[in-house]
PDB file of C-alpha atoms in Angstrom:
ATOM      1  CA  ILE A  77       0.000   0.000   0.000  1.00  0.00           C
ATOM      2  CA  GLY A  78       1.595   3.233  -1.080  1.00  0.00           C
ATOM      3  CA  PHE A  79       1.067   6.506   0.634  1.00  0.00           C
ATOM      4  CA  GLU A  80       1.975   9.796  -0.969  1.00  0.00           C
ATOM      5  CA  ALA A  81       1.633  12.423   1.746  1.00  0.00           C
ATOM      6  CA  LYS A  82       4.407  13.518   4.085  1.00  0.00           C
ATOM      7  CA  SER A  83       3.586  14.522   7.609  1.00  0.00           C
ATOM      8  CA  SER A  84       4.678  17.867   8.981  1.00  0.00           C
ATOM      9  CA  ILE A  85       6.264  15.964  11.884  1.00  0.00           C
ATOM     10  CA  GLY A  86       8.790  14.083   9.753  1.00  0.00           C
ATOM     11  CA  ASP A  87       9.002  10.725   8.063  1.00  0.00           C
ATOM     12  CA  THR A  88       5.891   9.139   9.482  1.00  0.00           C
ATOM     13  CA  GLU A  89       3.375   9.384   6.627  1.00  0.00           C
ATOM     14  CA  ILE A  90       0.348   8.119   8.575  1.00  0.00           C
ATOM     15  CA  VAL A  91       0.898   9.733  11.983  1.00  0.00           C
ATOM     16  CA  GLY A  92      -1.245  12.833  12.178  1.00  0.00           C
ATOM     17  CA  CYS A  93      -2.841  12.037   8.826  1.00  0.00           C
ATOM     18  CA  ALA A  94      -6.450  13.128   8.423  1.00  0.00           C
ATOM     19  CA  PRO A  95      -8.682  10.090   9.114  1.00  0.00           C
ATOM     20  CA  GLU A  96     -10.476  10.399   5.761  1.00  0.00           C
ATOM     21  CA  GLU A  97      -7.178  10.567   3.875  1.00  0.00           C
ATOM     22  CA  LEU A  98      -5.783   7.521   5.673  1.00  0.00           C
ATOM     23  CA  GLU A  99      -9.013   5.556   5.143  1.00  0.00           C
ATOM     24  CA  HIS A 100      -8.947   6.429   1.431  1.00  0.00           C
ATOM     25  CA  SER A 101      -5.302   5.409   1.074  1.00  0.00           C
ATOM     26  CA  ILE A 102      -5.916   2.088   2.827  1.00  0.00           C
ATOM     27  CA  GLN A 103      -8.969   1.340   0.658  1.00  0.00           C
ATOM     28  CA  LYS A 104      -7.023   2.159  -2.477  1.00  0.00           C
ATOM     29  CA  GLY A 105      -4.108  -0.066  -1.463  1.00  0.00           C
ATOM     30  CA  LEU A 106      -6.347  -2.965  -0.477  1.00  0.00           C
ATOM     31  CA  ALA A 107      -8.150  -2.711  -3.834  1.00  0.00           C
ATOM     32  CA  VAL A 108      -4.819  -3.001  -5.663  1.00  0.00           C
ATOM     33  CA  LEU A 109      -3.877  -6.062  -3.609  1.00  0.00           C
ATOM     34  CA  GLN A 110      -7.287  -7.647  -4.139  1.00  0.00           C
ATOM     35  CA  SER A 111      -7.167  -7.081  -7.900  1.00  0.00           C
ATOM     36  CA  ALA A 112      -3.832  -8.932  -7.928  1.00  0.00           C
ATOM     37  CA  GLY A 113      -5.347 -11.827  -5.974  1.00  0.00           C
ATOM     38  CA  PHE A 114      -3.835 -10.986  -2.594  1.00  0.00           C
ATOM     39  CA  ALA A 115      -5.364 -10.398   0.799  1.00  0.00           C
ATOM     40  CA  THR A 116      -3.669  -9.249   3.975  1.00  0.00           C
ATOM     41  CA  ARG A 117      -4.505  -9.307   7.654  1.00  0.00           C
ATOM     42  CA  ALA A 118      -1.455  -7.308   8.724  1.00  0.00           C
ATOM     43  CA  TYR A 119      -0.251  -3.751   8.210  1.00  0.00           C
ATOM     44  CA  ILE A 120       3.281  -2.431   8.498  1.00  0.00           C
ATOM     45  CA  PRO A 121       3.177   1.362   8.574  1.00  0.00           C
ATOM     46  CA  PRO A 122       5.550   3.445   6.485  1.00  0.00           C
ATOM     47  CA  PHE A 123       8.640   4.313   8.515  1.00  0.00           C
ATOM     48  CA  ASN A 124       7.351   1.933  11.242  1.00  0.00           C
ATOM     49  CA  ALA A 125       5.490   4.810  12.905  1.00  0.00           C
ATOM     50  CA  VAL A 126       1.872   4.711  14.043  1.00  0.00           C
ATOM     51  CA  ASP A 127      -0.225   6.673  16.531  1.00  0.00           C
ATOM     52  CA  ARG A 128      -3.506   5.858  18.312  1.00  0.00           C
ATOM     53  CA  GLN A 129      -5.682   7.610  15.740  1.00  0.00           C
ATOM     54  CA  ALA A 130      -4.117   5.601  12.911  1.00  0.00           C
ATOM     55  CA  LEU A 131      -4.459   2.367  14.932  1.00  0.00           C
ATOM     56  CA  THR A 132      -8.180   3.019  15.352  1.00  0.00           C
ATOM     57  CA  ILE A 133      -8.599   3.391  11.593  1.00  0.00           C
ATOM     58  CA  LEU A 134      -6.327   0.435  10.790  1.00  0.00           C
ATOM     59  CA  ALA A 135      -8.304  -1.775  13.214  1.00  0.00           C
ATOM     60  CA  ARG A 136     -11.271  -1.588  10.822  1.00  0.00           C
ATOM     61  CA  LYS A 137      -9.343  -3.419   8.077  1.00  0.00           C
ATOM     62  CA  PHE A 138      -6.539  -5.419   9.714  1.00  0.00           C
ATOM     63  CA  ASP A 139      -6.099  -7.985  12.485  1.00  0.00           C
ATOM     64  CA  LEU A 140      -2.675  -6.721  13.459  1.00  0.00           C
ATOM     65  CA  VAL A 141      -0.451  -3.708  13.006  1.00  0.00           C
ATOM     66  CA  CYS A 142       3.301  -3.707  13.403  1.00  0.00           C
ATOM     67  CA  GLY A 143       5.396  -0.798  14.596  1.00  0.00           C
ATOM     68  CA  GLY A 144       8.987  -0.004  15.385  1.00  0.00           C
ATOM     69  CA  PRO A 145      10.752   2.183  17.908  1.00  0.00           C
ATOM     70  CA  GLU A 146       9.581   5.130  15.807  1.00  0.00           C
ATOM     71  CA  SER A 147       6.089   4.576  17.284  1.00  0.00           C
ATOM     72  CA  GLU A 148       7.279   5.131  20.867  1.00  0.00           C
ATOM     73  CA  ARG A 149       6.923   8.899  20.461  1.00  0.00           C
ATOM     74  CA  TRP A 150       3.137   8.485  20.210  1.00  0.00           C
ATOM     75  CA  LEU A 151       2.430   5.188  21.980  1.00  0.00           C
ATOM     76  CA  GLY A 152       5.194   4.852  24.549  1.00  0.00           C
ATOM     77  CA  CYS A 153       7.344   1.741  24.902  1.00  0.00           C
ATOM     78  CA  LEU A 154       4.727  -0.992  24.936  1.00  0.00           C
ATOM     79  CA  PRO A 155       5.236  -4.680  25.610  1.00  0.00           C
ATOM     80  CA  GLY A 156       3.912  -6.709  22.789  1.00  0.00           C
ATOM     81  CA  PRO A 157       1.964  -8.154  21.376  1.00  0.00           C
ATOM     82  CA  CYS A 158      -0.790  -6.137  22.990  1.00  0.00           C
ATOM     83  CA  ARG A 159      -4.339  -5.148  22.172  1.00  0.00           C
ATOM     84  CA  LEU A 160      -4.517  -1.421  21.484  1.00  0.00           C
ATOM     85  CA  GLU A 161      -7.318   0.655  19.927  1.00  0.00           C
ATOM     86  CA  GLY A 162      -9.143  -2.501  18.824  1.00  0.00           C
ATOM     87  CA  VAL A 163      -6.249  -4.163  16.988  1.00  0.00           C
ATOM     88  CA  TRP A 164      -3.297  -6.363  17.890  1.00  0.00           C
ATOM     89  CA  PHE A 165      -0.190  -4.192  18.001  1.00  0.00           C
ATOM     90  CA  LEU A 166       3.131  -5.965  17.515  1.00  0.00           C
ATOM     91  CA  PRO A 167       5.967  -3.601  18.358  1.00  0.00           C
ATOM     92  CA  SER A 168       9.535  -4.441  17.447  1.00  0.00           C
ATOM     93  CA  TYR A 169      12.468  -2.949  19.345  1.00  0.00           C
ATOM     94  CA  PRO A 170      16.223  -3.530  19.281  1.00  0.00           C
ATOM     95  CA  PRO A 171      17.752  -6.096  19.444  1.00  0.00           C
ATOM     96  CA  ALA A 172      14.809  -7.567  17.469  1.00  0.00           C
ATOM     97  CA  TYR A 173      14.857  -4.505  15.215  1.00  0.00           C
ATOM     98  CA  GLY A 174      17.963  -3.883  13.186  1.00  0.00           C
ATOM     99  CA  ARG A 175      20.444  -5.693  11.013  1.00  0.00           C
ATOM    100  CA  ALA A 176      20.295  -9.434  10.493  1.00  0.00           C
ATOM    101  CA  ASP A 177      23.918  -9.974  11.550  1.00  0.00           C
ATOM    102  CA  GLU A 178      23.177  -8.377  14.934  1.00  0.00           C
ATOM    103  CA  MET A 179      19.847 -10.152  15.336  1.00  0.00           C
ATOM    104  CA  ALA A 180      21.068 -13.734  14.850  1.00  0.00           C
ATOM    105  CA  GLY A 181      22.761 -13.902  18.272  1.00  0.00           C
ATOM    106  CA  PHE A 182      19.680 -12.498  19.959  1.00  0.00           C
ATOM    107  CA  VAL A 183      17.498 -15.112  18.248  1.00  0.00           C
ATOM    108  CA  ARG A 184      19.798 -17.931  19.368  1.00  0.00           C
ATOM    109  CA  ALA A 185      19.647 -16.685  22.971  1.00  0.00           C
ATOM    110  CA  ALA A 186      15.840 -16.311  22.868  1.00  0.00           C
ATOM    111  CA  ARG A 187      15.509 -19.871  21.537  1.00  0.00           C
ATOM    112  CA  SER A 188      17.058 -21.217  24.725  1.00  0.00           C
ATOM    113  CA  SER A 189      13.938 -20.219  26.695  1.00  0.00           C
ATOM    114  CA  ASP A 190      11.554 -22.987  27.744  1.00  0.00           C
ATOM    115  CA  VAL A 191       8.624 -20.566  27.520  1.00  0.00           C
ATOM    116  CA  PRO A 192       7.294 -19.839  24.040  1.00  0.00           C
ATOM    117  CA  ILE A 193       7.316 -16.132  23.317  1.00  0.00           C
ATOM    118  CA  LEU A 194       6.441 -14.132  20.241  1.00  0.00           C
ATOM    119  CA  ILE A 195       9.146 -11.663  19.271  1.00  0.00           C
ATOM    120  CA  PRO A 196       8.399  -9.639  16.140  1.00  0.00           C
ATOM    121  CA  LEU A 197      11.605  -9.157  14.159  1.00  0.00           C
ATOM    122  CA  THR A 198      12.101  -6.176  11.874  1.00  0.00           C
ATOM    123  CA  LEU A 199      14.605  -6.089   9.050  1.00  0.00           C
ATOM    124  CA  HIS A 200      15.059  -3.423   6.404  1.00  0.00           C
ATOM    125  CA  TRP A 201      16.045  -4.913   3.075  1.00  0.00           C
ATOM    126  CA  ARG A 202      18.004  -1.804   2.185  1.00  0.00           C
ATOM    127  CA  TRP A 203      20.264  -2.419   5.198  1.00  0.00           C
ATOM    128  CA  GLU A 204      20.893  -6.015   4.136  1.00  0.00           C
ATOM    129  CA  GLU A 205      21.988  -5.404   0.546  1.00  0.00           C
ATOM    130  CA  ALA A 206      25.657  -4.713   1.346  1.00  0.00           C
ATOM    131  CA  ASP A 207      26.494  -8.370   2.052  1.00  0.00           C
ATOM    132  CA  LYS A 208      24.114  -9.660  -0.630  1.00  0.00           C
ATOM    133  CA  PHE A 209      21.727 -10.900   2.084  1.00  0.00           C
ATOM    134  CA  GLU A 210      24.231 -13.388   3.566  1.00  0.00           C
ATOM    135  CA  SER A 211      23.398 -12.131   7.069  1.00  0.00           C
ATOM    136  CA  VAL A 212      19.717 -12.729   6.343  1.00  0.00           C
ATOM    137  CA  ARG A 213      20.543 -16.307   5.368  1.00  0.00           C
ATOM    138  CA  ARG A 214      22.367 -16.801   8.700  1.00  0.00           C
ATOM    139  CA  LEU A 215      19.421 -15.281  10.569  1.00  0.00           C
ATOM    140  CA  LEU A 216      17.060 -17.660   8.755  1.00  0.00           C
ATOM    141  CA  ASP A 217      19.228 -20.573   9.883  1.00  0.00           C
ATOM    142  CA  ALA A 218      18.899 -19.326  13.490  1.00  0.00           C
ATOM    143  CA  LEU A 219      15.117 -19.083  13.031  1.00  0.00           C
ATOM    144  CA  ALA A 220      14.677 -22.534  11.480  1.00  0.00           C
ATOM    145  CA  GLY A 221      11.769 -24.366  13.063  1.00  0.00           C
ATOM    146  CA  VAL A 222      10.563 -21.554  15.327  1.00  0.00           C
ATOM    147  CA  THR A 223       8.830 -19.069  13.063  1.00  0.00           C
ATOM    148  CA  VAL A 224       5.089 -18.410  13.186  1.00  0.00           C
ATOM    149  CA  THR A 225       2.945 -16.836  10.510  1.00  0.00           C
ATOM    150  CA  TRP A 226       0.821 -13.874  11.462  1.00  0.00           C
ATOM    151  CA  SER A 227      -2.296 -15.764  10.373  1.00  0.00           C
ATOM    152  CA  ALA A 228      -1.476 -18.721  12.623  1.00  0.00           C
ATOM    153  CA  TRP A 229      -0.801 -16.429  15.562  1.00  0.00           C
ATOM    154  CA  VAL A 230      -4.012 -14.427  15.089  1.00  0.00           C
ATOM    155  CA  GLN A 231      -5.988 -17.692  14.894  1.00  0.00           C
ATOM    156  CA  GLY A 232      -4.361 -18.938  18.112  1.00  0.00           C
ATOM    157  CA  HIS A 233      -2.298 -21.648  16.420  1.00  0.00           C
ATOM    158  CA  ALA A 234       1.155 -20.299  17.165  1.00  0.00           C
ATOM    159  CA  TRP A 235       2.229 -22.950  19.642  1.00  0.00           C
ATOM    160  CA  LYS A 236       2.049 -26.653  18.969  1.00  0.00           C
ATOM    161  CA  PRO A 237       0.757 -28.683  21.953  1.00  0.00           C
TER     162      PRO A 237
END
């Protein structure tokens, strides 16, 4: 879903956006996806920034919304996943937000826990290009066998009995 407008508060795009404008942009993007045969239950905001007003609007169309540390300015540092403004909010913070080469060690350490936990990971493809995605491949090796799709999580099928 593309969004053209820039916010007066920086690179946020949807934070502070007029509700009608955001609703229109979401509808337009969803129509493009639908015409291509795709459907989505999740939304990743441009620049990883979202505020409560945007969450309220996004809750009408999506089961979950992701956000990065950029959202803290408007939402605070929230544990996640959490239910907020009628939608599941999955925040991602360092060390689960960053470069794949830095994240792999964190993932290995988190895997040693006996308690299943959901940790949203955030990568930026642009940051991974320098090593031709080799760090992403190593991160995927660290994640082997423990990933969960958003759909499975939303439906309550994240953990196998």
